[in-house]
Each structure stands twice: as structure tokens, then as C-alpha cells.
Amino acid sequence: MTLALAVLGAWGAGALWFQLLPRPAALAAVPCWILLALSAACAPWAWPGRRRTRALLAAFAGAALVLLAWWQSLAPSHDRVWADDVARLLEADVDGDRVVLRNVRNFDWVTETRYAPRWETRAYDLSRLVSGDLILSYWMGPHIAHTLVSFGFDDGRKLVFSLEIRKERQESFSAVGGFFREFEQVIIAADESDIVRTRSNVRKEDVYMYRLRATPAQLRTLFKAYLERAERLRRQPEFYNTLTSNCTTIVFDLARQIDPGLPLDIRLLLSGHVDEYAYDQHALTPGVPFAELRRRAYIDERARRADRDDSRSFSQAIRVGIPGVPAAETR
């Protein structure tokens, strides 16, 4: 019981802190909650069987019920002052294989705070979808990465899908806050020169790209699954959750529409290892040892050279030497 009270106390403190800040109420509510939780957790040891113990437990139970009722009342919203890069929601018109997308992001990033915003309407023919690439961008050590999927068409165009937090203008990402309904989630469709380049060249994250082993039919299924998820979020906002609803779990959930037998694995939580998981599931280029595949998947040096060399487009340049990518795609 003491352990359960301590866990509930820690969760409640996090919920109050992340939901009430920067309001002064957080500075009062969190210490009071922690004091009550500690008193209730320690009471059975300090005064076993006494009236004071029962009173403290009753007080904590009442406060916990109020906290849980308040927590359940929190609702995600589309009506906030959003950061520019997540300000618009993806919209799609699908007619068979013909898809028209509105609000495709194609920002020109100079720094993280200096950029030229650009939202575009684009049309795609899914019968011309020929390739898919798994992209991992490491922003917090070797075990945590942001996961994206890039789709390639036979005319050379690329389109990347990414599930991201939908930050408000004054917010920054917090992995801990992601457990406590601090952010909504959004599906971003973007050009590679925007969403990949900003990670490799502007934020200086370590970015790896792998060619997916998938048929055109499987790629179309995955592409449409992203659109369906984006439409669901457009109609009904949802909270981002660091553990259960993030950039990696969505790829797994959508991939299961293609292969329902995909197993759960701890590497889906430690997202920096999801490339190794995909390799073990035979979803990446075969015939190359994983260590070699990973070495050649690192794109940062090529991406930064592409900024200085206009003779080759960004998408072509970053794929040079990646196993499974035809030479024609890099010329």
C-alpha cells in the first residue's frame, strides 16, 4: 500500500506541475499534494492501526478522487496559439490512387528560430509510389530517436510523414511533460529539405536513413494509413503520450496493418534501437550486416555538403551509398 501511495503521489505531483505551470497555483498545489501523499504513505508505519492513520488515508483518498476527476476533465484542443511549424493540420482528398494534400510543410530553415514559412498543396499518384525510407534522428543520446518515414515516387519526389508534439508558441518539448497531457499530437507531411534538413543541418542531430524492404502495395497501404490517422486527428484532437502515443509507436501501429504478426519489443520504447528491431524483422535491406548498414545510413556529412553544393538535390545527396538505394536515385 505504501508503494502504491508513493507512486500515486509522484504521478499527482507531475500532473499538477505540468498542467498548472506557469500559473502560481502550481507552486502551492504541488507542495501541498506531496506533503499529503508523504503523510499518507508513511502513516501506516508511523501509527499502525491508529485513528490518525485512518484520517490521513481518508484525506488522501478524497484528494486523489478530486485530482482524478480533474484529470479526466482535461480535453485536447485545436484552439491554441500554435508554434509556426505545427500551426496547420494536414488535409487530404483521396480518390483511388490520386491524392491531393493541403498544408504540406516546406519551410526554409536558417536557424531553429529563423525560417521562411511555406505551406503547400500537392498532388500525388500512389500508383507511382516506389520506395520508402525509415529515418531516425537522435536528439537525446543513443537510446532515444525521432522516427520518420519518407515515401518516394518514380518522378524523384519525396514526402515525409512524422507524428510530432503540437507545441504552443511559448512551449518547448519535454519528455516528462509528454506523460502528463502537456501536448497535443499532430501528423506533419513535409518535404525532406524541410523536415530532414532541419534535423541534420540546423539542429545538428545525428540522422540515419534506411531503405525499407516493402512492395509498392505495402507502401500505398502505409501511406494511406498515415492519411487516415491525420484525418482522425483533424476531426478529434488527441494528447501526445511519451510512452504510448509517439513518433515510434505510430509507425509500429501502422506497420501492423501490413503485418499483424509484428511482435512487441522493448526497442519500440527505446526508439534509438528501432532500426535494429526493423532489421531483425527483415524490414530493411537484406544481405548487409547491421553494423555496416548503420554505418552507411548516417547522412549528416552528405546533408551538410548538399547545402554547399547545388549540383545535386538534397534528397539525392543524402542517399548516396545507402544500401538498397538504386544509383539512379542519387544522380
mmCIF file of C-alpha atoms in Angstrom:
data_model
loop_
_atom_site.group_PDB
_atom_site.id
_atom_site.type_symbol
_atom_site.label_atom_id
_atom_site.label_comp_id
_atom_site.label_asym_id
_atom_site.label_seq_id
_atom_site.Cartn_x
_atom_site.Cartn_y
_atom_site.Cartn_z
ATOM 1 C CA MET A 1 0.000 0.000 0.000
ATOM 2 C CA THR A 2 2.867 2.345 0.818
ATOM 3 C CA LEU A 3 4.395 1.802 -2.620
ATOM 4 C CA ALA A 4 1.048 2.402 -4.324
ATOM 5 C CA LEU A 5 0.568 5.634 -2.377
ATOM 6 C CA ALA A 6 4.080 6.794 -3.274
ATOM 7 C CA VAL A 7 3.505 6.106 -6.993
ATOM 8 C CA LEU A 8 0.153 7.905 -6.946
ATOM 9 C CA GLY A 9 1.766 10.782 -5.083
ATOM 10 C CA ALA A 10 4.548 11.127 -7.658
ATOM 11 C CA TRP A 11 2.085 10.934 -10.573
ATOM 12 C CA GLY A 12 -0.194 13.540 -8.995
ATOM 13 C CA ALA A 13 2.717 15.915 -8.406
ATOM 14 C CA GLY A 14 3.725 15.613 -12.076
ATOM 15 C CA ALA A 15 0.172 16.139 -13.282
ATOM 16 C CA LEU A 16 -0.293 19.276 -11.180
ATOM 17 C CA TRP A 17 3.127 20.666 -12.068
ATOM 18 C CA PHE A 18 2.879 20.310 -15.832
ATOM 19 C CA GLN A 19 -0.775 21.302 -16.095
ATOM 20 C CA LEU A 20 -0.696 24.323 -13.768
ATOM 21 C CA LEU A 21 2.644 25.913 -14.646
ATOM 22 C CA PRO A 22 3.396 28.761 -15.172
ATOM 23 C CA ARG A 23 0.433 29.752 -13.007
ATOM 24 C CA PRO A 24 1.231 30.449 -9.313
ATOM 25 C CA ALA A 25 -1.263 27.736 -8.346
ATOM 26 C CA ALA A 26 1.395 25.129 -9.208
ATOM 27 C CA LEU A 27 3.733 26.495 -6.547
ATOM 28 C CA ALA A 28 1.029 25.996 -3.916
ATOM 29 C CA ALA A 29 -0.733 22.859 -5.140
ATOM 30 C CA VAL A 30 2.322 20.672 -5.738
ATOM 31 C CA PRO A 31 3.958 21.032 -2.272
ATOM 32 C CA CYS A 32 0.586 20.522 -0.556
ATOM 33 C CA TRP A 33 -0.102 17.381 -2.586
ATOM 34 C CA ILE A 34 3.393 15.975 -1.937
ATOM 35 C CA LEU A 35 3.065 16.632 1.816
ATOM 36 C CA LEU A 36 -0.317 14.906 1.939
ATOM 37 C CA ALA A 37 0.939 11.952 -0.137
ATOM 38 C CA LEU A 38 4.042 11.500 2.043
ATOM 39 C CA SER A 39 1.980 11.719 5.203
ATOM 40 C CA ALA A 40 -0.448 9.075 3.939
ATOM 41 C CA ALA A 41 2.372 6.799 2.693
ATOM 42 C CA CYS A 42 4.270 6.976 5.993
ATOM 43 C CA ALA A 43 1.236 6.839 8.284
ATOM 44 C CA PRO A 44 0.857 3.013 8.379
ATOM 45 C CA TRP A 45 4.459 2.742 9.554
ATOM 46 C CA ALA A 46 4.359 5.659 12.000
ATOM 47 C CA TRP A 47 0.975 4.953 13.590
ATOM 48 C CA PRO A 48 -0.137 1.419 12.662
ATOM 49 C CA GLY A 49 -3.818 0.867 13.248
ATOM 50 C CA ARG A 50 -4.415 4.290 14.818
ATOM 51 C CA ARG A 51 -7.164 6.784 14.155
ATOM 52 C CA ARG A 52 -4.660 9.318 12.820
ATOM 53 C CA THR A 53 -3.616 6.826 10.123
ATOM 54 C CA ARG A 54 -7.188 6.273 9.040
ATOM 55 C CA ALA A 55 -7.810 10.021 8.911
ATOM 56 C CA LEU A 56 -4.726 10.676 6.766
ATOM 57 C CA LEU A 57 -5.613 7.854 4.390
ATOM 58 C CA ALA A 58 -9.180 9.112 4.108
ATOM 59 C CA ALA A 59 -7.961 12.663 3.397
ATOM 60 C CA PHE A 60 -5.563 11.438 0.735
ATOM 61 C CA ALA A 61 -8.217 9.237 -0.875
ATOM 62 C CA GLY A 62 -10.592 12.196 -1.071
ATOM 63 C CA ALA A 63 -7.900 14.433 -2.578
ATOM 64 C CA ALA A 64 -6.953 11.694 -5.056
ATOM 65 C CA LEU A 65 -10.561 11.355 -6.233
ATOM 66 C CA VAL A 66 -10.755 15.113 -6.798
ATOM 67 C CA LEU A 67 -7.430 15.023 -8.675
ATOM 68 C CA LEU A 68 -8.543 12.131 -10.886
ATOM 69 C CA ALA A 69 -11.848 13.841 -11.668
ATOM 70 C CA TRP A 70 -9.958 17.000 -12.644
ATOM 71 C CA TRP A 71 -7.533 14.929 -14.761
ATOM 72 C CA GLN A 72 -10.381 13.296 -16.657
ATOM 73 C CA SER A 73 -11.860 16.726 -17.375
ATOM 74 C CA LEU A 74 -8.768 17.814 -19.315
ATOM 75 C CA ALA A 75 -9.506 17.764 -23.035
ATOM 76 C CA PRO A 76 -7.207 18.157 -26.063
ATOM 77 C CA SER A 77 -7.904 21.108 -28.323
ATOM 78 C CA HIS A 78 -7.128 22.521 -31.757
ATOM 79 C CA ASP A 79 -7.835 26.026 -30.466
ATOM 80 C CA ARG A 80 -4.492 27.252 -29.120
ATOM 81 C CA VAL A 81 -1.765 29.667 -30.233
ATOM 82 C CA TRP A 82 0.448 27.144 -32.015
ATOM 83 C CA ALA A 83 4.119 27.349 -32.942
ATOM 84 C CA ASP A 84 4.539 28.173 -36.639
ATOM 85 C CA ASP A 85 5.886 24.764 -37.686
ATOM 86 C CA VAL A 86 2.826 22.901 -36.327
ATOM 87 C CA ALA A 87 0.238 25.617 -36.910
ATOM 88 C CA ARG A 88 -1.654 23.808 -39.691
ATOM 89 C CA LEU A 89 -3.293 20.395 -39.883
ATOM 90 C CA LEU A 90 -2.798 18.098 -42.850
ATOM 91 C CA GLU A 91 -5.867 17.673 -45.064
ATOM 92 C CA ALA A 92 -6.225 15.030 -47.761
ATOM 93 C CA ASP A 93 -8.615 14.331 -50.613
ATOM 94 C CA VAL A 94 -8.272 10.710 -51.734
ATOM 95 C CA ASP A 95 -9.768 9.442 -54.974
ATOM 96 C CA GLY A 96 -8.421 5.956 -55.580
ATOM 97 C CA ASP A 97 -4.690 6.363 -56.141
ATOM 98 C CA ARG A 98 -4.931 10.109 -56.661
ATOM 99 C CA VAL A 99 -4.253 12.127 -53.508
ATOM 100 C CA VAL A 100 -4.339 15.890 -53.040
ATOM 101 C CA LEU A 101 -2.691 17.094 -49.831
ATOM 102 C CA ARG A 102 -3.148 20.532 -48.335
ATOM 103 C CA ASN A 103 -0.803 22.024 -45.734
ATOM 104 C CA VAL A 104 2.340 20.146 -46.741
ATOM 105 C CA ARG A 105 5.191 21.866 -44.888
ATOM 106 C CA ASN A 106 8.184 23.126 -46.847
ATOM 107 C CA PHE A 107 9.900 25.661 -44.590
ATOM 108 C CA ASP A 108 13.319 27.085 -45.447
ATOM 109 C CA TRP A 109 15.243 26.836 -42.149
ATOM 110 C CA VAL A 110 18.190 29.132 -41.406
ATOM 111 C CA THR A 111 18.256 28.504 -37.643
ATOM 112 C CA GLU A 112 15.704 26.975 -35.290
ATOM 113 C CA THR A 113 14.171 30.424 -34.808
ATOM 114 C CA ARG A 114 14.820 31.941 -38.255
ATOM 115 C CA TYR A 115 12.938 30.416 -41.163
ATOM 116 C CA ALA A 116 10.721 31.208 -44.112
ATOM 117 C CA PRO A 117 7.341 29.510 -43.546
ATOM 118 C CA ARG A 118 5.764 27.855 -46.558
ATOM 119 C CA TRP A 119 2.699 25.581 -46.666
ATOM 120 C CA GLU A 120 1.861 23.943 -49.986
ATOM 121 C CA THR A 121 -0.856 21.983 -51.743
ATOM 122 C CA ARG A 122 0.487 18.940 -53.590
ATOM 123 C CA ALA A 123 -0.968 16.139 -55.711
ATOM 124 C CA TYR A 124 0.362 12.586 -55.764
ATOM 125 C CA ASP A 125 -0.392 9.448 -57.754
ATOM 126 C CA LEU A 126 0.057 6.478 -55.409
ATOM 127 C CA SER A 127 0.456 4.107 -58.358
ATOM 128 C CA ARG A 128 3.815 5.825 -58.841
ATOM 129 C CA LEU A 129 4.948 5.205 -55.256
ATOM 130 C CA VAL A 130 8.138 3.137 -55.482
ATOM 131 C CA SER A 131 10.158 3.429 -52.264
ATOM 132 C CA GLY A 132 10.048 4.009 -48.543
ATOM 133 C CA ASP A 133 12.790 5.015 -46.111
ATOM 134 C CA LEU A 134 12.950 4.756 -42.330
ATOM 135 C CA ILE A 135 14.615 7.804 -40.779
ATOM 136 C CA LEU A 136 15.905 8.031 -37.208
ATOM 137 C CA SER A 137 17.050 11.358 -35.765
ATOM 138 C CA TYR A 138 18.915 11.184 -32.446
ATOM 139 C CA TRP A 139 18.333 14.224 -30.275
ATOM 140 C CA MET A 140 18.789 12.846 -26.729
ATOM 141 C CA GLY A 141 21.545 10.250 -26.572
ATOM 142 C CA PRO A 142 21.885 6.842 -28.240
ATOM 143 C CA HIS A 143 18.667 5.303 -26.933
ATOM 144 C CA ILE A 144 16.078 7.916 -27.975
ATOM 145 C CA ALA A 145 15.387 8.934 -31.564
ATOM 146 C CA HIS A 146 12.644 10.632 -33.513
ATOM 147 C CA THR A 147 11.171 8.266 -36.122
ATOM 148 C CA LEU A 148 10.000 9.394 -39.575
ATOM 149 C CA VAL A 149 9.013 7.624 -42.783
ATOM 150 C CA SER A 150 9.810 9.060 -46.218
ATOM 151 C CA PHE A 151 7.904 7.940 -49.327
ATOM 152 C CA GLY A 152 9.481 8.168 -52.782
ATOM 153 C CA PHE A 153 7.764 8.471 -56.177
ATOM 154 C CA ASP A 154 9.135 7.482 -59.573
ATOM 155 C CA ASP A 155 9.482 11.144 -60.582
ATOM 156 C CA GLY A 156 12.004 11.696 -57.768
ATOM 157 C CA ARG A 157 9.695 13.487 -55.353
ATOM 158 C CA LYS A 158 9.819 12.584 -51.663
ATOM 159 C CA LEU A 159 7.271 13.131 -48.918
ATOM 160 C CA VAL A 160 7.937 12.553 -45.218
ATOM 161 C CA PHE A 161 5.354 11.789 -42.539
ATOM 162 C CA SER A 162 6.061 12.415 -38.878
ATOM 163 C CA LEU A 163 3.948 12.325 -35.735
ATOM 164 C CA GLU A 164 5.062 15.239 -33.566
ATOM 165 C CA ILE A 165 4.041 17.160 -30.493
ATOM 166 C CA ARG A 166 1.910 20.155 -31.313
ATOM 167 C CA LYS A 167 3.702 22.849 -29.345
ATOM 168 C CA GLU A 168 2.117 26.112 -28.371
ATOM 169 C CA ARG A 169 4.125 29.173 -29.321
ATOM 170 C CA GLN A 170 5.817 29.544 -25.926
ATOM 171 C CA GLU A 171 6.392 25.821 -25.329
ATOM 172 C CA SER A 172 9.379 23.540 -25.805
ATOM 173 C CA PHE A 173 9.414 19.756 -25.810
ATOM 174 C CA SER A 174 9.586 17.874 -22.508
ATOM 175 C CA ALA A 175 9.740 14.070 -22.497
ATOM 176 C CA VAL A 176 8.430 14.074 -18.907
ATOM 177 C CA GLY A 177 5.689 16.552 -19.751
ATOM 178 C CA GLY A 178 4.626 14.179 -22.512
ATOM 179 C CA PHE A 179 3.414 11.781 -19.809
ATOM 180 C CA PHE A 180 1.103 14.443 -18.355
ATOM 181 C CA ARG A 181 -1.038 15.703 -21.246
ATOM 182 C CA GLU A 182 1.102 18.783 -21.762
ATOM 183 C CA PHE A 183 0.951 18.492 -25.567
ATOM 184 C CA GLU A 184 -1.429 17.542 -28.327
ATOM 185 C CA GLN A 185 -0.160 15.473 -31.262
ATOM 186 C CA VAL A 186 -0.083 16.265 -34.965
ATOM 187 C CA ILE A 187 0.796 14.458 -38.201
ATOM 188 C CA ILE A 188 3.162 16.555 -40.305
ATOM 189 C CA ALA A 189 3.684 15.873 -44.014
ATOM 190 C CA ALA A 190 6.781 17.692 -45.218
ATOM 191 C CA ASP A 191 9.449 17.954 -47.854
ATOM 192 C CA GLU A 192 12.770 16.285 -46.974
ATOM 193 C CA SER A 193 14.612 19.584 -47.423
ATOM 194 C CA ASP A 194 12.481 20.846 -44.542
ATOM 195 C CA ILE A 195 11.887 18.083 -42.012
ATOM 196 C CA VAL A 196 15.113 16.103 -42.521
ATOM 197 C CA ARG A 197 17.417 19.035 -43.221
ATOM 198 C CA THR A 198 16.343 20.933 -40.114
ATOM 199 C CA ARG A 199 17.432 17.952 -38.024
ATOM 200 C CA SER A 200 20.732 17.182 -39.747
ATOM 201 C CA ASN A 201 21.896 20.676 -40.711
ATOM 202 C CA VAL A 202 20.185 23.116 -38.355
ATOM 203 C CA ARG A 203 19.758 21.220 -35.064
ATOM 204 C CA LYS A 204 22.880 19.104 -35.700
ATOM 205 C CA GLU A 205 21.151 15.884 -34.667
ATOM 206 C CA ASP A 206 22.552 12.529 -35.788
ATOM 207 C CA VAL A 207 20.302 11.327 -38.610
ATOM 208 C CA TYR A 208 20.217 7.822 -40.128
ATOM 209 C CA MET A 209 18.258 6.692 -43.201
ATOM 210 C CA TYR A 210 17.436 3.102 -44.158
ATOM 211 C CA ARG A 211 15.714 1.792 -47.285
ATOM 212 C CA LEU A 212 12.611 -0.174 -46.298
ATOM 213 C CA ARG A 213 12.029 -3.595 -47.796
ATOM 214 C CA ALA A 214 8.427 -3.110 -48.919
ATOM 215 C CA THR A 215 6.340 -3.662 -52.030
ATOM 216 C CA PRO A 216 4.523 -0.768 -53.748
ATOM 217 C CA ALA A 217 1.229 -2.187 -52.443
ATOM 218 C CA GLN A 218 2.549 -2.199 -48.874
ATOM 219 C CA LEU A 219 3.831 1.347 -49.281
ATOM 220 C CA ARG A 220 0.431 2.520 -50.524
ATOM 221 C CA THR A 221 -1.228 0.899 -47.503
ATOM 222 C CA LEU A 222 1.191 2.636 -45.137
ATOM 223 C CA PHE A 223 0.828 5.996 -46.924
ATOM 224 C CA LYS A 224 -2.970 5.854 -46.704
ATOM 225 C CA ALA A 225 -2.771 4.762 -43.060
ATOM 226 C CA TYR A 226 -0.872 7.968 -42.271
ATOM 227 C CA LEU A 227 -3.570 9.974 -44.043
ATOM 228 C CA GLU A 228 -6.301 8.207 -42.074
ATOM 229 C CA ARG A 229 -4.506 8.949 -38.814
ATOM 230 C CA ALA A 230 -4.073 12.604 -39.823
ATOM 231 C CA GLU A 231 -7.770 12.871 -40.647
ATOM 232 C CA ARG A 232 -8.709 11.323 -37.309
ATOM 233 C CA LEU A 233 -6.563 13.888 -35.502
ATOM 234 C CA ARG A 234 -8.035 16.703 -37.587
ATOM 235 C CA ARG A 235 -11.550 15.676 -36.584
ATOM 236 C CA GLN A 236 -10.739 14.854 -32.964
ATOM 237 C CA PRO A 237 -7.582 16.177 -31.261
ATOM 238 C CA GLU A 238 -5.614 13.767 -29.078
ATOM 239 C CA PHE A 239 -2.957 14.176 -26.426
ATOM 240 C CA TYR A 240 0.612 13.133 -27.139
ATOM 241 C CA ASN A 241 1.956 10.479 -24.771
ATOM 242 C CA THR A 242 5.691 9.893 -24.445
ATOM 243 C CA LEU A 243 5.166 6.178 -23.820
ATOM 244 C CA THR A 244 2.069 5.029 -25.701
ATOM 245 C CA SER A 245 1.388 7.524 -28.499
ATOM 246 C CA ASN A 246 4.573 8.886 -30.019
ATOM 247 C CA CYS A 247 6.548 9.031 -33.254
ATOM 248 C CA THR A 248 7.714 5.396 -32.968
ATOM 249 C CA THR A 249 4.560 3.697 -31.721
ATOM 250 C CA ILE A 250 2.583 5.151 -34.641
ATOM 251 C CA VAL A 251 4.991 3.557 -37.147
ATOM 252 C CA PHE A 252 4.582 0.232 -35.357
ATOM 253 C CA ASP A 253 0.782 0.570 -35.203
ATOM 254 C CA LEU A 254 0.549 1.412 -38.899
ATOM 255 C CA ALA A 255 3.043 -1.289 -39.904
ATOM 256 C CA ARG A 256 0.880 -3.832 -38.141
ATOM 257 C CA GLN A 257 -1.798 -3.105 -40.725
ATOM 258 C CA ILE A 258 0.622 -4.662 -43.232
ATOM 259 C CA ASP A 259 1.985 -7.403 -40.954
ATOM 260 C CA PRO A 260 -0.308 -8.122 -37.976
ATOM 261 C CA GLY A 261 2.274 -10.577 -36.636
ATOM 262 C CA LEU A 262 4.876 -7.926 -35.778
ATOM 263 C CA PRO A 263 5.959 -8.627 -32.176
ATOM 264 C CA LEU A 264 6.152 -6.152 -29.333
ATOM 265 C CA ASP A 265 9.700 -5.377 -28.277
ATOM 266 C CA ILE A 266 11.454 -3.169 -25.719
ATOM 267 C CA ARG A 267 13.232 -1.476 -28.647
ATOM 268 C CA LEU A 268 9.923 0.138 -29.576
ATOM 269 C CA LEU A 269 10.182 2.098 -26.315
ATOM 270 C CA LEU A 270 13.932 2.653 -26.626
ATOM 271 C CA SER A 271 13.361 4.221 -30.020
ATOM 272 C CA GLY A 272 17.043 4.678 -30.748
ATOM 273 C CA HIS A 273 17.167 0.933 -31.377
ATOM 274 C CA VAL A 274 14.118 0.657 -33.634
ATOM 275 C CA ASP A 275 16.408 0.308 -36.668
ATOM 276 C CA GLU A 276 17.863 -2.851 -35.156
ATOM 277 C CA TYR A 277 14.327 -4.080 -34.464
ATOM 278 C CA ALA A 278 13.334 -3.415 -38.084
ATOM 279 C CA TYR A 279 16.463 -5.237 -39.272
ATOM 280 C CA ASP A 280 15.574 -8.282 -37.160
ATOM 281 C CA GLN A 281 12.067 -8.252 -38.701
ATOM 282 C CA HIS A 282 13.624 -8.306 -42.213
ATOM 283 C CA ALA A 283 12.147 -4.873 -42.953
ATOM 284 C CA LEU A 284 15.446 -3.301 -44.092
ATOM 285 C CA THR A 285 17.819 -4.023 -46.975
ATOM 286 C CA PRO A 286 18.913 -7.677 -46.757
ATOM 287 C CA GLY A 287 22.393 -9.106 -47.248
ATOM 288 C CA VAL A 288 24.286 -6.405 -45.335
ATOM 289 C CA PRO A 289 25.434 -6.869 -41.699
ATOM 290 C CA PHE A 290 23.583 -4.467 -39.408
ATOM 291 C CA ALA A 291 26.768 -2.670 -38.266
ATOM 292 C CA GLU A 292 27.669 -1.922 -41.901
ATOM 293 C CA LEU A 293 24.096 -0.938 -42.749
ATOM 294 C CA ARG A 294 24.042 1.518 -39.856
ATOM 295 C CA ARG A 295 27.435 2.997 -40.745
ATOM 296 C CA ARG A 296 26.319 3.722 -44.288
ATOM 297 C CA ALA A 297 22.911 5.004 -43.136
ATOM 298 C CA TYR A 298 24.435 8.073 -41.449
ATOM 299 C CA ILE A 299 23.546 11.058 -43.645
ATOM 300 C CA ASP A 300 24.742 14.174 -41.779
ATOM 301 C CA GLU A 301 28.002 14.719 -43.670
ATOM 302 C CA ARG A 302 26.269 14.314 -47.036
ATOM 303 C CA ALA A 303 23.395 16.548 -45.908
ATOM 304 C CA ARG A 304 25.719 19.376 -44.897
ATOM 305 C CA ARG A 305 27.695 19.096 -48.134
ATOM 306 C CA ALA A 306 24.401 19.361 -50.041
ATOM 307 C CA ASP A 307 23.868 22.812 -48.538
ATOM 308 C CA ARG A 308 27.141 23.905 -50.123
ATOM 309 C CA ASP A 309 26.766 22.051 -53.433
ATOM 310 C CA ASP A 310 23.735 22.907 -55.546
ATOM 311 C CA SER A 311 24.715 20.431 -58.273
ATOM 312 C CA ARG A 312 22.761 17.668 -56.554
ATOM 313 C CA SER A 313 19.406 17.991 -54.816
ATOM 314 C CA PHE A 314 19.192 17.382 -51.082
ATOM 315 C CA SER A 315 17.187 14.142 -51.390
ATOM 316 C CA GLN A 316 19.601 12.707 -53.958
ATOM 317 C CA ALA A 317 22.687 13.710 -51.988
ATOM 318 C CA ILE A 318 21.675 12.162 -48.664
ATOM 319 C CA ARG A 319 21.016 8.761 -50.294
ATOM 320 C CA VAL A 320 24.451 8.271 -51.799
ATOM 321 C CA GLY A 321 25.879 4.973 -50.538
ATOM 322 C CA ILE A 322 22.782 3.805 -48.657
ATOM 323 C CA PRO A 323 22.310 0.055 -49.234
ATOM 324 C CA GLY A 324 19.234 -0.764 -51.281
ATOM 325 C CA VAL A 325 19.013 2.666 -52.944
ATOM 326 C CA PRO A 326 19.448 2.387 -56.751
ATOM 327 C CA ALA A 327 22.218 4.512 -58.233
ATOM 328 C CA ALA A 328 19.649 6.263 -60.459
ATOM 329 C CA GLU A 329 18.078 7.751 -57.323
ATOM 330 C CA THR A 330 21.272 9.568 -56.398
ATOM 331 C CA ARG A 331 22.008 11.172 -59.772
#
